[in-house]
Tab-separated table of C-alpha atoms in Angstrom:
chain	number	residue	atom	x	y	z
A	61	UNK	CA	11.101	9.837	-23.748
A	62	UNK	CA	11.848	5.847	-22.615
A	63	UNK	CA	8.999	6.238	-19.933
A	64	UNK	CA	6.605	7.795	-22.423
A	65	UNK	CA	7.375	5.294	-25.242
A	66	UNK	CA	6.550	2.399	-22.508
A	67	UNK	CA	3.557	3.962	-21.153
A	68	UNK	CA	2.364	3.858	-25.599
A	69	UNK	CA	2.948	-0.101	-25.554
A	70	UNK	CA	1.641	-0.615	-22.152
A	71	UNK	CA	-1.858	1.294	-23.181
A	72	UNK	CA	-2.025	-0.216	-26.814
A	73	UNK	CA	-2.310	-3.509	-25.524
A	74	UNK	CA	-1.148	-6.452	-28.234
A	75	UNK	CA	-4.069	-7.307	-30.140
A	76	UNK	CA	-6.300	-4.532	-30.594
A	77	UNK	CA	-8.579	-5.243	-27.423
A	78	UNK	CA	-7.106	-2.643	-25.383
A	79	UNK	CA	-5.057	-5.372	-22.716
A	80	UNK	CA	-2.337	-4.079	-21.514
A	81	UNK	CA	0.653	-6.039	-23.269
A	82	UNK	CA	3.148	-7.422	-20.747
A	83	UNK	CA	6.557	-8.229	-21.913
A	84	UNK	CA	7.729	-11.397	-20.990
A	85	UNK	CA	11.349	-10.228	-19.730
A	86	UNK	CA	10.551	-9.488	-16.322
A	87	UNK	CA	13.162	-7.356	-16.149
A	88	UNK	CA	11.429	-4.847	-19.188
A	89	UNK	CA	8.384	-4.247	-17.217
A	90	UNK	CA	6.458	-0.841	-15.640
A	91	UNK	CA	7.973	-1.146	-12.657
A	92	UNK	CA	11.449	-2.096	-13.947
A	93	UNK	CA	11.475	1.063	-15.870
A	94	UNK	CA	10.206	3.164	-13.650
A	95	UNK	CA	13.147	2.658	-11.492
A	96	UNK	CA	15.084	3.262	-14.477
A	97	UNK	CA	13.556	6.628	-14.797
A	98	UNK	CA	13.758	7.611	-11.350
A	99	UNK	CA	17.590	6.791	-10.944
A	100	UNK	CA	17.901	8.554	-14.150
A	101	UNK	CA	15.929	11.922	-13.885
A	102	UNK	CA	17.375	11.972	-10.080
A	103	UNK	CA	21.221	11.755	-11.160
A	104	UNK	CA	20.702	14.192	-13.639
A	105	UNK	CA	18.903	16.925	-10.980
A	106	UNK	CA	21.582	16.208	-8.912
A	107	UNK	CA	24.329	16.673	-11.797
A	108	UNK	CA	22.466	20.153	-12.527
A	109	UNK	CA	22.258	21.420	-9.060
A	110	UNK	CA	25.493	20.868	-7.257
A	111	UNK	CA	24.022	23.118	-4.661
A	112	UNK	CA	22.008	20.319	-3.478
A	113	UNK	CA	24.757	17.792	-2.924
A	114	UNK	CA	25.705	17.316	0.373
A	115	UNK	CA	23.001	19.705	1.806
A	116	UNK	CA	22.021	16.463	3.890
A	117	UNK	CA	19.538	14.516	3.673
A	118	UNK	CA	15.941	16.187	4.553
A	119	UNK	CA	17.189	17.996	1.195
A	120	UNK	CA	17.558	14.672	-0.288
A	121	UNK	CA	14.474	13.022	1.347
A	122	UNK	CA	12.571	16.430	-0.643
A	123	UNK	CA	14.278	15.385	-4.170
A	124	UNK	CA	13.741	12.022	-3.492
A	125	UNK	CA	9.582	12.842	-3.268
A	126	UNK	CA	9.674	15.268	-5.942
A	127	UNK	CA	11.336	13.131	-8.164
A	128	UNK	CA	8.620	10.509	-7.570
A	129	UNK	CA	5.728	12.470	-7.920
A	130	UNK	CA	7.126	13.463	-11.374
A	131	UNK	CA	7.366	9.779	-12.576
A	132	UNK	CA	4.583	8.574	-11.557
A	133	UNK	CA	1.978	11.878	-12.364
A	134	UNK	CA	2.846	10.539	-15.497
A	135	UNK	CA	2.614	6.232	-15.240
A	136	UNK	CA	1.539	5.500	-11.826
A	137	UNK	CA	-1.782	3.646	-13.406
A	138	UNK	CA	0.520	1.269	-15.363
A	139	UNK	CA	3.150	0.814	-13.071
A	140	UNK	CA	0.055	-0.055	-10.121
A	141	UNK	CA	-1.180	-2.053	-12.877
A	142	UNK	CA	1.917	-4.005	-12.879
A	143	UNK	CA	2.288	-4.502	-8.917
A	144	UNK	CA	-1.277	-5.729	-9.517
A	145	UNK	CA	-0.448	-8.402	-11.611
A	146	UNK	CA	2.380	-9.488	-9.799
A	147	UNK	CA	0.482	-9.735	-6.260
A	148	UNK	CA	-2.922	-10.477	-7.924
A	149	UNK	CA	-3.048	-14.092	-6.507
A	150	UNK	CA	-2.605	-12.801	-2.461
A	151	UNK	CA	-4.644	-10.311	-3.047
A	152	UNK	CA	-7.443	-12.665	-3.699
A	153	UNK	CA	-6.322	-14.680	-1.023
A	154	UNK	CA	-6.551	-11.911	0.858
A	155	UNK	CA	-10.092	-11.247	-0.435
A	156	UNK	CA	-11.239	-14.659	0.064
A	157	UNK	CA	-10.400	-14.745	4.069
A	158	UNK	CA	-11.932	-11.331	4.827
A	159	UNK	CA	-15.109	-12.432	2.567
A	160	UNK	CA	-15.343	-15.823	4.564
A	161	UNK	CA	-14.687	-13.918	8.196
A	162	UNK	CA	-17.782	-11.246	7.378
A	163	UNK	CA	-19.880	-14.171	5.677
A	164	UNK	CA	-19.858	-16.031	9.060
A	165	UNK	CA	-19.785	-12.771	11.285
A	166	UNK	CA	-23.274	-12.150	13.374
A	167	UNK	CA	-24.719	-8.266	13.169
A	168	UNK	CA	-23.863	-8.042	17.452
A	169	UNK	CA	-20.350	-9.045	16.930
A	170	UNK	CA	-19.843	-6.673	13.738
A	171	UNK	CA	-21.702	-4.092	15.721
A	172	UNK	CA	-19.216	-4.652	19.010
A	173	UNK	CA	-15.780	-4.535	16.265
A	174	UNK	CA	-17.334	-0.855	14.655
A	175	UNK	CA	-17.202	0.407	18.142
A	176	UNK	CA	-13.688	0.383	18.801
A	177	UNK	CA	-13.058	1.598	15.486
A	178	UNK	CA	-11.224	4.582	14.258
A	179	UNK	CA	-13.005	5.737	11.436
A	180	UNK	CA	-10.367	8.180	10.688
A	181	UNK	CA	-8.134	5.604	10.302
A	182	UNK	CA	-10.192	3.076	8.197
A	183	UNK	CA	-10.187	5.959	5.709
A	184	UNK	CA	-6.688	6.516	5.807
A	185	UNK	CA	-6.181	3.196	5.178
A	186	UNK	CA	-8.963	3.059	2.040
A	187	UNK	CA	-6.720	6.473	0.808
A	188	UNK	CA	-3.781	4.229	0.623
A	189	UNK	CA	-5.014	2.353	-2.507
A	190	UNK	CA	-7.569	5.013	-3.822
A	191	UNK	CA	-6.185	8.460	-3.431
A	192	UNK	CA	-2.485	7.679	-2.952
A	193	UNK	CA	-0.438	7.817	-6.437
A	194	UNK	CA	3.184	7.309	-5.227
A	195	UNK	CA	5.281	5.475	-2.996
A	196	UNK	CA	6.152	8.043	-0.328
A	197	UNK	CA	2.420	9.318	-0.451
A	198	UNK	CA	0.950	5.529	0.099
A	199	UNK	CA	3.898	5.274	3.087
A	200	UNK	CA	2.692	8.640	4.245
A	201	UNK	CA	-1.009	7.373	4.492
A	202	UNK	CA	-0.417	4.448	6.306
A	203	UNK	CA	1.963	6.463	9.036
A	204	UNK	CA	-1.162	9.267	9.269
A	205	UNK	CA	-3.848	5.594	9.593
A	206	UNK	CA	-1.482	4.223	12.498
A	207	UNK	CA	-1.230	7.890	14.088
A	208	UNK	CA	-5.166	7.695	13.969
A	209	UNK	CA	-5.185	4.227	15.725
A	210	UNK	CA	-2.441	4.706	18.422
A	211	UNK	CA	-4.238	8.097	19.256
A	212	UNK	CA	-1.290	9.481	21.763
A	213	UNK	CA	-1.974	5.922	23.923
A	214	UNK	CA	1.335	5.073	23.263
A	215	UNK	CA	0.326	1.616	22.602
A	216	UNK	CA	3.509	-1.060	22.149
A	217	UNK	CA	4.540	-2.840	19.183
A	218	UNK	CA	2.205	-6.221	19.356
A	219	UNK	CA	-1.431	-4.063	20.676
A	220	UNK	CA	-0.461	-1.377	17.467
A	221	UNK	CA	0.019	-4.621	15.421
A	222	UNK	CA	-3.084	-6.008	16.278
A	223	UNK	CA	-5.031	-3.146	15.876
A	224	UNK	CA	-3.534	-2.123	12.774
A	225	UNK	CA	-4.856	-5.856	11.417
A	226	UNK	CA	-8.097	-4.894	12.694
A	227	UNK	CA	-8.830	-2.124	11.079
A	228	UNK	CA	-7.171	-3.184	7.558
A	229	UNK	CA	-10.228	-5.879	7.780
A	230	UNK	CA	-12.927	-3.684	8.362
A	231	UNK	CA	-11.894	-1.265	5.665
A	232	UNK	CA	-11.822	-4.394	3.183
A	233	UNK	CA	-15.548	-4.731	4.276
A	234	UNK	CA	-16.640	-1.428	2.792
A	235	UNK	CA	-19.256	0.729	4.066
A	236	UNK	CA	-23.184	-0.361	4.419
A	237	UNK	CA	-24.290	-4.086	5.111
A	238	UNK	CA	-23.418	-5.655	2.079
A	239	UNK	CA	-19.710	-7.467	2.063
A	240	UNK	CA	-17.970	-5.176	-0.620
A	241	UNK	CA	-14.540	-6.318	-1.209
A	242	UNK	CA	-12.094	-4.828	-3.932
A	243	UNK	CA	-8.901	-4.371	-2.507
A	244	UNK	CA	-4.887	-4.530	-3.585
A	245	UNK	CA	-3.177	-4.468	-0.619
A	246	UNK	CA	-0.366	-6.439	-1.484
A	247	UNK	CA	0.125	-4.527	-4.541
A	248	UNK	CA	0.037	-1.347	-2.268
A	249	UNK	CA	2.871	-2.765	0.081
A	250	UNK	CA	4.940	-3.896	-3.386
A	251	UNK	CA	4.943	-0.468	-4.261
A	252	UNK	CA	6.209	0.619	-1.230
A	253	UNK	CA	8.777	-1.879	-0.678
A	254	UNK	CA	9.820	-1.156	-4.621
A	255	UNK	CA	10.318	2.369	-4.193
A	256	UNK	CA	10.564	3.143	-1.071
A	257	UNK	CA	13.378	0.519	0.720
A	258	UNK	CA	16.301	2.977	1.483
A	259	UNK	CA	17.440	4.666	4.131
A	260	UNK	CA	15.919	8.089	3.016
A	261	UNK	CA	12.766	7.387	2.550
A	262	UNK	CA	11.943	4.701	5.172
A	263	UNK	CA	13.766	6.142	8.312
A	264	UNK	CA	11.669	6.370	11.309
A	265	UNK	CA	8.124	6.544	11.579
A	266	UNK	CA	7.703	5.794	7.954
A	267	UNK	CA	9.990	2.614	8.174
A	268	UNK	CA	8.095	1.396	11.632
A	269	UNK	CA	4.712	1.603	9.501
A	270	UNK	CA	6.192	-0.894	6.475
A	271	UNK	CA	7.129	-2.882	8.850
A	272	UNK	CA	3.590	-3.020	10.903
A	273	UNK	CA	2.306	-3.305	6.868
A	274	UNK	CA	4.382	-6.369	6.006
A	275	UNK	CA	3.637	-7.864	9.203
A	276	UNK	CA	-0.251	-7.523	9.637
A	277	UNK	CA	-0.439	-8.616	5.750
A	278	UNK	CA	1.857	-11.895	7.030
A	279	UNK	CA	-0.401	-12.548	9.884
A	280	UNK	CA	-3.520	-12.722	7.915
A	281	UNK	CA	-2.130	-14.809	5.060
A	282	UNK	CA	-0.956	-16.990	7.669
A	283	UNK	CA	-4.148	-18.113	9.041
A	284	UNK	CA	-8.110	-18.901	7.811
A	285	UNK	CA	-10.310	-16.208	7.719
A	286	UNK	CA	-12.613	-18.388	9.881
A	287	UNK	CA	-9.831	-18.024	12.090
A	288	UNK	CA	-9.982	-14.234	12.385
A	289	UNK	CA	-12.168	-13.592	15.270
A	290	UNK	CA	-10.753	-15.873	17.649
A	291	UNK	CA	-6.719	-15.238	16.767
A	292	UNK	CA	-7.633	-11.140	16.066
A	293	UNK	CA	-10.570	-10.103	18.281
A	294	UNK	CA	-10.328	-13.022	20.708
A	295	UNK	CA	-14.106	-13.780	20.652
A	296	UNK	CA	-13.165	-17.203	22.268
């Protein structure tokens, strides 16, 4: 009933124009309440179903996703809204570098990256932000876009790194010849890191691809987008 009265206020907007309203306690925000809910509607599942407890914690990794999808079938729009907000200035950092790399990027040399491309992967990847309505499901994606990358060449840390950075910038291109950029990545990886930074949801595989996540975003913050070719491809 919390989460639904939230989700009213966050729709109605303030002043009639249909803006979402955002409270100024940053602690009375989507995303802070959506944690709220979770912890809640989790405890009492678990509460109800003493079966469950101490079944381990595959069972607990399953509750943990349900649980999740139930929230945020019902808010994920605002809650995304919010990570938006609160990333929205990387993000068109972000957006500026890649735009400035393809702006300066001949047709041979964007013609030479496609080719060692997985465009299995580049969709993944584009499924993170556009398909992808929960945590888990986002974390999911990007572990299924580096499977597509690697693919079974066992490649080490730093070459999976790279090429993970590599094809996060040509899926910011977009498809055809025009430079199309509209992307949230760093709202993405907020969502993740908000709801998905224990040790039930982020063992493994799934806690190897945050990682590679935080760490491409990092690298390409770190340095111009006019910088991209030589420090990424090595064009020299």
């Amino acid at each position: 009933e919390r989460l639904e009265l939230r989700a009213a206020l966050w729709r109605g907007g303030g002043g009639g124009g249909g803006e979402p309203r955002w409270p100024p306690d940053e602690t009375n925000t989507p995303i802070a309440d959506a944690h709220g809910v979770i912890h809640h509607v989790t405890l009492s599942f678990l509460e109800q179903k003493d079966e469950v407890v101490g079944r381990g914690k595959e069972m607990a990794t399953k509750v943990a996703i349900a649980v999740d999808a139930l929230v945020f079938g019902q808010v994920y729009e605002e809650v995304f809204a919010d990570a938006k907000r609160l990333c929205a200035a990387d993000d068109k950092i972000l957006n500026g570098k890649v735009t400035s790399f393809f702006e300066n990027l001949s047709r041979e040399r964007y013609e030479d990256i496609l080719r060692d491309v997985s465009e299995p992967a580049v969709e993944a990847l584009r499924y993170v932000s556009t398909k992808c309505h929960t945590a888990p499901d986002k974390l999911a994606m990007c572990v299924k876009a580096l499977e597509y990358i690697d693919g079974n060449r066992g490649l080490n840390g730093d070459e999976l790194l790279t090429r993970f950075i590599q094809h996060v910038i040509v899926m910011m291109r977009g498809p055809g010849e025009v430079v199309c950029i509209d992307e949230a990545l760093h709202a993405d990886l907020r969502m993740i890191e908000e709801f998905c930074q224990d040790d039930i949801l982020c063992l493994g595989k799934e806690g190897y691809a945050m990682a590679i996540f935080q760490s491409g975003l990092m690298f390409l913050k770190s340095i111009p987008g006019e910088s991209y070719g030589v420090e990424i491809w090595d064009f020299g």
